Amino acid sequence: ALDEHAVAIRVIDPVIVAASGDAGALLGVAAPTSVEEMRAAAAALLDLGPQAVLLKGGRLPAPEAEAAEGGAAEAAEGRAAVGMVDVYADAEYGVVELRYRRVATNNTHGAGCTLAAAVAAELAKQVHSGTGPLQPLEAVRAARAYVAEVFAASAGGKVGTGLRGPLNHARALWRGGSDGAVHDEL
């Protein structure tokens, strides 16, 4: 259907195994559990034909993620993980580790979908700006900045009764408060 409508840019979020294992499922192997395995999986997925690949590393074990951020000492002492790493791959830049700080929140439901949608939006902005060829890595970095902002706004809030609450996309309307209530007029 995409080919019939001449859609040139496609951002695909393959939710095959929700919350874990999509890269492994696509490759017919176990889900990556380390940055090195993510790097190998990203390169292998790139070999299948897409122009770029992004693997989200939010579910890496804490010591692995911390080592990516240079926080191995904190991990060894059993403190909360501070480092996160995603892995991006394309023909221009090769395999790139994108590092950022972990936000302490249980409100993470929808993080992968949010990231994919934000990447798509950033690519669309590039297309409509008419400033030249697409820069997928820059789109990913801008999308990651948006997601980091949403994670920060989601910390401390409580929505629903499940273990994982949703991300707070309405962060401009929500002014803190752990009771989960919207504190500004809609």
PDB file of C-alpha atoms in Angstrom:
ATOM      1  CA  ALA A   1       0.000   0.000   0.000  1.00  0.00           C
ATOM      2  CA  LEU A   2       2.848   2.399   0.777  1.00  0.00           C
ATOM      3  CA  ASP A   3       4.379   1.796  -2.645  1.00  0.00           C
ATOM      4  CA  GLU A   4       1.029   2.458  -4.329  1.00  0.00           C
ATOM      5  CA  HIS A   5       0.893   5.906  -2.736  1.00  0.00           C
ATOM      6  CA  ALA A   6       4.552   6.742  -3.429  1.00  0.00           C
ATOM      7  CA  VAL A   7       5.414   7.146   0.234  1.00  0.00           C
ATOM      8  CA  ALA A   8       9.146   7.799   0.200  1.00  0.00           C
ATOM      9  CA  ILE A   9       9.776   8.051   3.943  1.00  0.00           C
ATOM     10  CA  ARG A  10       8.716   5.290   6.293  1.00  0.00           C
ATOM     11  CA  VAL A  11       9.220   5.074  10.010  1.00  0.00           C
ATOM     12  CA  ILE A  12       8.338   1.575  11.133  1.00  0.00           C
ATOM     13  CA  ASP A  13       7.929   0.664  14.789  1.00  0.00           C
ATOM     14  CA  PRO A  14       7.754  -3.139  14.734  1.00  0.00           C
ATOM     15  CA  VAL A  15       5.866  -3.927  17.913  1.00  0.00           C
ATOM     16  CA  ILE A  16       6.194  -7.659  17.532  1.00  0.00           C
ATOM     17  CA  VAL A  17       7.003  -8.432  21.142  1.00  0.00           C
ATOM     18  CA  ALA A  18       5.760  -5.473  23.160  1.00  0.00           C
ATOM     19  CA  ALA A  19       8.289  -4.143  25.686  1.00  0.00           C
ATOM     20  CA  SER A  20      11.181  -6.298  24.515  1.00  0.00           C
ATOM     21  CA  GLY A  21      12.745  -8.284  21.765  1.00  0.00           C
ATOM     22  CA  ASP A  22      11.706  -6.681  18.484  1.00  0.00           C
ATOM     23  CA  ALA A  23      15.247  -6.598  17.076  1.00  0.00           C
ATOM     24  CA  GLY A  24      15.789 -10.209  18.068  1.00  0.00           C
ATOM     25  CA  ALA A  25      12.422 -11.262  16.658  1.00  0.00           C
ATOM     26  CA  LEU A  26      13.158  -9.562  13.329  1.00  0.00           C
ATOM     27  CA  LEU A  27      16.533 -11.302  13.133  1.00  0.00           C
ATOM     28  CA  GLY A  28      15.377 -14.664  14.481  1.00  0.00           C
ATOM     29  CA  VAL A  29      17.704 -14.494  17.493  1.00  0.00           C
ATOM     30  CA  ALA A  30      17.448 -13.634  21.184  1.00  0.00           C
ATOM     31  CA  ALA A  31      16.813  -9.998  22.077  1.00  0.00           C
ATOM     32  CA  PRO A  32      20.011  -7.976  22.598  1.00  0.00           C
ATOM     33  CA  THR A  33      21.018  -7.696  26.258  1.00  0.00           C
ATOM     34  CA  SER A  34      24.131  -5.534  25.891  1.00  0.00           C
ATOM     35  CA  VAL A  35      25.273  -2.507  23.945  1.00  0.00           C
ATOM     36  CA  GLU A  36      27.558  -4.716  21.858  1.00  0.00           C
ATOM     37  CA  GLU A  37      24.643  -7.012  20.987  1.00  0.00           C
ATOM     38  CA  MET A  38      22.546  -3.940  20.115  1.00  0.00           C
ATOM     39  CA  ARG A  39      25.341  -2.680  17.839  1.00  0.00           C
ATOM     40  CA  ALA A  40      25.497  -6.047  16.071  1.00  0.00           C
ATOM     41  CA  ALA A  41      21.704  -6.232  15.752  1.00  0.00           C
ATOM     42  CA  ALA A  42      21.497  -2.690  14.352  1.00  0.00           C
ATOM     43  CA  ALA A  43      24.141  -3.510  11.733  1.00  0.00           C
ATOM     44  CA  ALA A  44      22.367  -6.771  10.837  1.00  0.00           C
ATOM     45  CA  LEU A  45      19.012  -5.006  10.510  1.00  0.00           C
ATOM     46  CA  LEU A  46      20.605  -2.320   8.332  1.00  0.00           C
ATOM     47  CA  ASP A  47      21.856  -5.089   6.045  1.00  0.00           C
ATOM     48  CA  LEU A  48      18.212  -6.091   5.468  1.00  0.00           C
ATOM     49  CA  GLY A  49      17.616  -2.882   3.515  1.00  0.00           C
ATOM     50  CA  PRO A  50      16.343   0.047   5.561  1.00  0.00           C
ATOM     51  CA  GLN A  51      18.135   3.380   5.236  1.00  0.00           C
ATOM     52  CA  ALA A  52      18.475   3.698   9.008  1.00  0.00           C
ATOM     53  CA  VAL A  53      17.851   1.660  12.160  1.00  0.00           C
ATOM     54  CA  LEU A  54      17.254   2.799  15.734  1.00  0.00           C
ATOM     55  CA  LEU A  55      17.242   0.358  18.642  1.00  0.00           C
ATOM     56  CA  LYS A  56      15.920   1.685  21.934  1.00  0.00           C
ATOM     57  CA  GLY A  57      17.994   0.559  24.908  1.00  0.00           C
ATOM     58  CA  GLY A  58      15.660   1.410  27.758  1.00  0.00           C
ATOM     59  CA  ARG A  59      15.398  -2.211  28.839  1.00  0.00           C
ATOM     60  CA  LEU A  60      19.114  -2.920  29.028  1.00  0.00           C
ATOM     61  CA  PRO A  61      20.228  -4.230  32.412  1.00  0.00           C
ATOM     62  CA  ALA A  62      21.293  -1.315  34.622  1.00  0.00           C
ATOM     63  CA  PRO A  63      25.028  -2.152  34.772  1.00  0.00           C
ATOM     64  CA  GLU A  64      25.204  -2.355  30.962  1.00  0.00           C
ATOM     65  CA  ALA A  65      23.374   0.940  30.480  1.00  0.00           C
ATOM     66  CA  GLU A  66      25.452   2.620  33.160  1.00  0.00           C
ATOM     67  CA  ALA A  67      28.688   1.454  31.586  1.00  0.00           C
ATOM     68  CA  ALA A  68      27.513   3.108  28.377  1.00  0.00           C
ATOM     69  CA  GLU A  69      27.146   6.359  30.293  1.00  0.00           C
ATOM     70  CA  GLY A  70      30.375   5.887  32.225  1.00  0.00           C
ATOM     71  CA  GLY A  71      28.499   5.201  35.447  1.00  0.00           C
ATOM     72  CA  ALA A  72      29.843   1.731  36.191  1.00  0.00           C
ATOM     73  CA  ALA A  73      30.811   2.798  39.735  1.00  0.00           C
ATOM     74  CA  GLU A  74      27.199   3.629  40.558  1.00  0.00           C
ATOM     75  CA  ALA A  75      26.082   0.288  39.138  1.00  0.00           C
ATOM     76  CA  ALA A  76      28.674  -1.606  41.180  1.00  0.00           C
ATOM     77  CA  GLU A  77      27.408   0.113  44.342  1.00  0.00           C
ATOM     78  CA  GLY A  78      23.814  -0.892  43.560  1.00  0.00           C
ATOM     79  CA  ARG A  79      22.542   2.669  43.053  1.00  0.00           C
ATOM     80  CA  ALA A  80      19.839   3.514  40.540  1.00  0.00           C
ATOM     81  CA  ALA A  81      20.924   3.458  36.917  1.00  0.00           C
ATOM     82  CA  VAL A  82      21.775   6.847  35.478  1.00  0.00           C
ATOM     83  CA  GLY A  83      22.841   5.920  31.967  1.00  0.00           C
ATOM     84  CA  MET A  84      20.828   4.987  28.922  1.00  0.00           C
ATOM     85  CA  VAL A  85      21.922   4.148  25.419  1.00  0.00           C
ATOM     86  CA  ASP A  86      20.113   3.765  22.111  1.00  0.00           C
ATOM     87  CA  VAL A  87      21.890   2.463  19.024  1.00  0.00           C
ATOM     88  CA  TYR A  88      21.469   4.078  15.601  1.00  0.00           C
ATOM     89  CA  ALA A  89      22.859   2.779  12.310  1.00  0.00           C
ATOM     90  CA  ASP A  90      22.945   4.071   8.756  1.00  0.00           C
ATOM     91  CA  ALA A  91      25.316   3.983   5.777  1.00  0.00           C
ATOM     92  CA  GLU A  92      26.661   7.500   6.388  1.00  0.00           C
ATOM     93  CA  TYR A  93      27.520   7.306  10.094  1.00  0.00           C
ATOM     94  CA  GLY A  94      27.782   3.553  10.644  1.00  0.00           C
ATOM     95  CA  VAL A  95      26.726   2.388  14.093  1.00  0.00           C
ATOM     96  CA  VAL A  96      26.360   5.209  16.629  1.00  0.00           C
ATOM     97  CA  GLU A  97      25.644   4.979  20.358  1.00  0.00           C
ATOM     98  CA  LEU A  98      23.297   7.725  21.538  1.00  0.00           C
ATOM     99  CA  ARG A  99      23.752   8.257  25.271  1.00  0.00           C
ATOM    100  CA  TYR A 100      21.496  10.130  27.645  1.00  0.00           C
ATOM    101  CA  ARG A 101      20.474  10.187  31.289  1.00  0.00           C
ATOM    102  CA  ARG A 102      17.818   7.880  32.648  1.00  0.00           C
ATOM    103  CA  VAL A 103      14.828   9.591  34.268  1.00  0.00           C
ATOM    104  CA  ALA A 104      13.515   7.862  37.382  1.00  0.00           C
ATOM    105  CA  THR A 105       9.841   7.258  36.590  1.00  0.00           C
ATOM    106  CA  ASN A 106       7.431   4.353  36.289  1.00  0.00           C
ATOM    107  CA  ASN A 107       5.460   6.300  33.680  1.00  0.00           C
ATOM    108  CA  THR A 108       7.077   4.729  30.645  1.00  0.00           C
ATOM    109  CA  HIS A 109       4.140   3.127  28.842  1.00  0.00           C
ATOM    110  CA  GLY A 110       4.233   4.157  25.175  1.00  0.00           C
ATOM    111  CA  ALA A 111       7.882   5.216  25.088  1.00  0.00           C
ATOM    112  CA  GLY A 112       8.721   3.277  21.919  1.00  0.00           C
ATOM    113  CA  CYS A 113       5.649   4.456  20.033  1.00  0.00           C
ATOM    114  CA  THR A 114       6.296   8.018  21.177  1.00  0.00           C
ATOM    115  CA  LEU A 115       9.878   7.854  19.971  1.00  0.00           C
ATOM    116  CA  ALA A 116       8.861   6.454  16.565  1.00  0.00           C
ATOM    117  CA  ALA A 117       6.170   9.121  16.141  1.00  0.00           C
ATOM    118  CA  ALA A 118       8.603  11.864  17.144  1.00  0.00           C
ATOM    119  CA  VAL A 119      11.183  10.620  14.612  1.00  0.00           C
ATOM    120  CA  ALA A 120       8.485  10.623  11.915  1.00  0.00           C
ATOM    121  CA  ALA A 121       7.483  14.175  12.871  1.00  0.00           C
ATOM    122  CA  GLU A 122      11.091  15.373  12.796  1.00  0.00           C
ATOM    123  CA  LEU A 123      11.638  13.828   9.350  1.00  0.00           C
ATOM    124  CA  ALA A 124       8.442  15.491   8.115  1.00  0.00           C
ATOM    125  CA  LYS A 125       9.711  18.829   9.415  1.00  0.00           C
ATOM    126  CA  GLN A 126      12.932  18.296   7.452  1.00  0.00           C
ATOM    127  CA  VAL A 127      11.004  17.469   4.262  1.00  0.00           C
ATOM    128  CA  HIS A 128       8.849  20.564   4.579  1.00  0.00           C
ATOM    129  CA  SER A 129      11.757  22.850   5.436  1.00  0.00           C
ATOM    130  CA  GLY A 130      13.260  22.183   2.005  1.00  0.00           C
ATOM    131  CA  THR A 131      16.778  22.629   3.363  1.00  0.00           C
ATOM    132  CA  GLY A 132      18.332  19.651   1.638  1.00  0.00           C
ATOM    133  CA  PRO A 133      18.669  15.914   2.026  1.00  0.00           C
ATOM    134  CA  LEU A 134      17.113  14.207   5.014  1.00  0.00           C
ATOM    135  CA  GLN A 135      19.251  13.864   8.108  1.00  0.00           C
ATOM    136  CA  PRO A 136      17.772  10.853   9.930  1.00  0.00           C
ATOM    137  CA  LEU A 137      20.346  10.950  12.726  1.00  0.00           C
ATOM    138  CA  GLU A 138      19.442  14.563  13.491  1.00  0.00           C
ATOM    139  CA  ALA A 139      15.754  13.615  13.439  1.00  0.00           C
ATOM    140  CA  VAL A 140      16.476  10.853  15.959  1.00  0.00           C
ATOM    141  CA  ARG A 141      18.430  13.231  18.201  1.00  0.00           C
ATOM    142  CA  ALA A 142      15.604  15.792  18.152  1.00  0.00           C
ATOM    143  CA  ALA A 143      13.026  13.052  18.815  1.00  0.00           C
ATOM    144  CA  ARG A 144      15.120  11.728  21.686  1.00  0.00           C
ATOM    145  CA  ALA A 145      15.249  15.261  23.179  1.00  0.00           C
ATOM    146  CA  TYR A 146      11.436  15.423  23.015  1.00  0.00           C
ATOM    147  CA  VAL A 147      11.089  12.016  24.663  1.00  0.00           C
ATOM    148  CA  ALA A 148      13.538  13.035  27.408  1.00  0.00           C
ATOM    149  CA  GLU A 149      11.377  16.096  28.095  1.00  0.00           C
ATOM    150  CA  VAL A 150       8.258  13.933  28.263  1.00  0.00           C
ATOM    151  CA  PHE A 151       9.980  11.453  30.601  1.00  0.00           C
ATOM    152  CA  ALA A 152      11.057  14.290  32.907  1.00  0.00           C
ATOM    153  CA  ALA A 153       7.505  15.650  32.958  1.00  0.00           C
ATOM    154  CA  SER A 154       6.181  12.153  33.683  1.00  0.00           C
ATOM    155  CA  ALA A 155       8.319  11.627  36.773  1.00  0.00           C
ATOM    156  CA  GLY A 156       6.402  11.864  40.010  1.00  0.00           C
ATOM    157  CA  GLY A 157       2.929  11.655  38.542  1.00  0.00           C
ATOM    158  CA  LYS A 158       0.621   8.701  39.030  1.00  0.00           C
ATOM    159  CA  VAL A 159      -1.999   7.837  36.448  1.00  0.00           C
ATOM    160  CA  GLY A 160      -4.007   4.636  36.683  1.00  0.00           C
ATOM    161  CA  THR A 161      -3.405   1.608  38.873  1.00  0.00           C
ATOM    162  CA  GLY A 162      -0.932  -0.428  36.822  1.00  0.00           C
ATOM    163  CA  LEU A 163       2.799  -0.797  37.364  1.00  0.00           C
ATOM    164  CA  ARG A 164       3.649   1.402  34.389  1.00  0.00           C
ATOM    165  CA  GLY A 165       1.777   4.638  33.805  1.00  0.00           C
ATOM    166  CA  PRO A 166       1.627   6.488  30.486  1.00  0.00           C
ATOM    167  CA  LEU A 167       4.019   9.179  29.385  1.00  0.00           C
ATOM    168  CA  ASN A 168       2.846  12.718  30.115  1.00  0.00           C
ATOM    169  CA  HIS A 169       2.374  14.282  26.676  1.00  0.00           C
ATOM    170  CA  ALA A 170       0.155  16.947  28.258  1.00  0.00           C
ATOM    171  CA  ARG A 171       3.134  18.205  30.247  1.00  0.00           C
ATOM    172  CA  ALA A 172       2.364  21.856  29.505  1.00  0.00           C
ATOM    173  CA  LEU A 173      -1.014  21.456  31.250  1.00  0.00           C
ATOM    174  CA  TRP A 174       0.103  19.222  34.104  1.00  0.00           C
ATOM    175  CA  ARG A 175       1.775  21.019  36.985  1.00  0.00           C
ATOM    176  CA  GLY A 176       3.209  18.305  39.173  1.00  0.00           C
ATOM    177  CA  GLY A 177       1.182  16.730  41.896  1.00  0.00           C
ATOM    178  CA  SER A 178       1.465  13.039  42.576  1.00  0.00           C
ATOM    179  CA  ASP A 179      -2.289  12.563  42.778  1.00  0.00           C
ATOM    180  CA  GLY A 180      -2.544  12.201  39.008  1.00  0.00           C
ATOM    181  CA  ALA A 181      -4.988  15.077  38.645  1.00  0.00           C
ATOM    182  CA  VAL A 182      -4.709  17.719  35.961  1.00  0.00           C
ATOM    183  CA  HIS A 183      -3.992  20.916  37.842  1.00  0.00           C
ATOM    184  CA  ASP A 184      -4.615  23.485  35.105  1.00  0.00           C
ATOM    185  CA  GLU A 185      -7.731  24.137  33.133  1.00  0.00           C
ATOM    186  CA  LEU A 186      -7.945  22.323  29.844  1.00  0.00           C
TER     187      LEU A 186
END
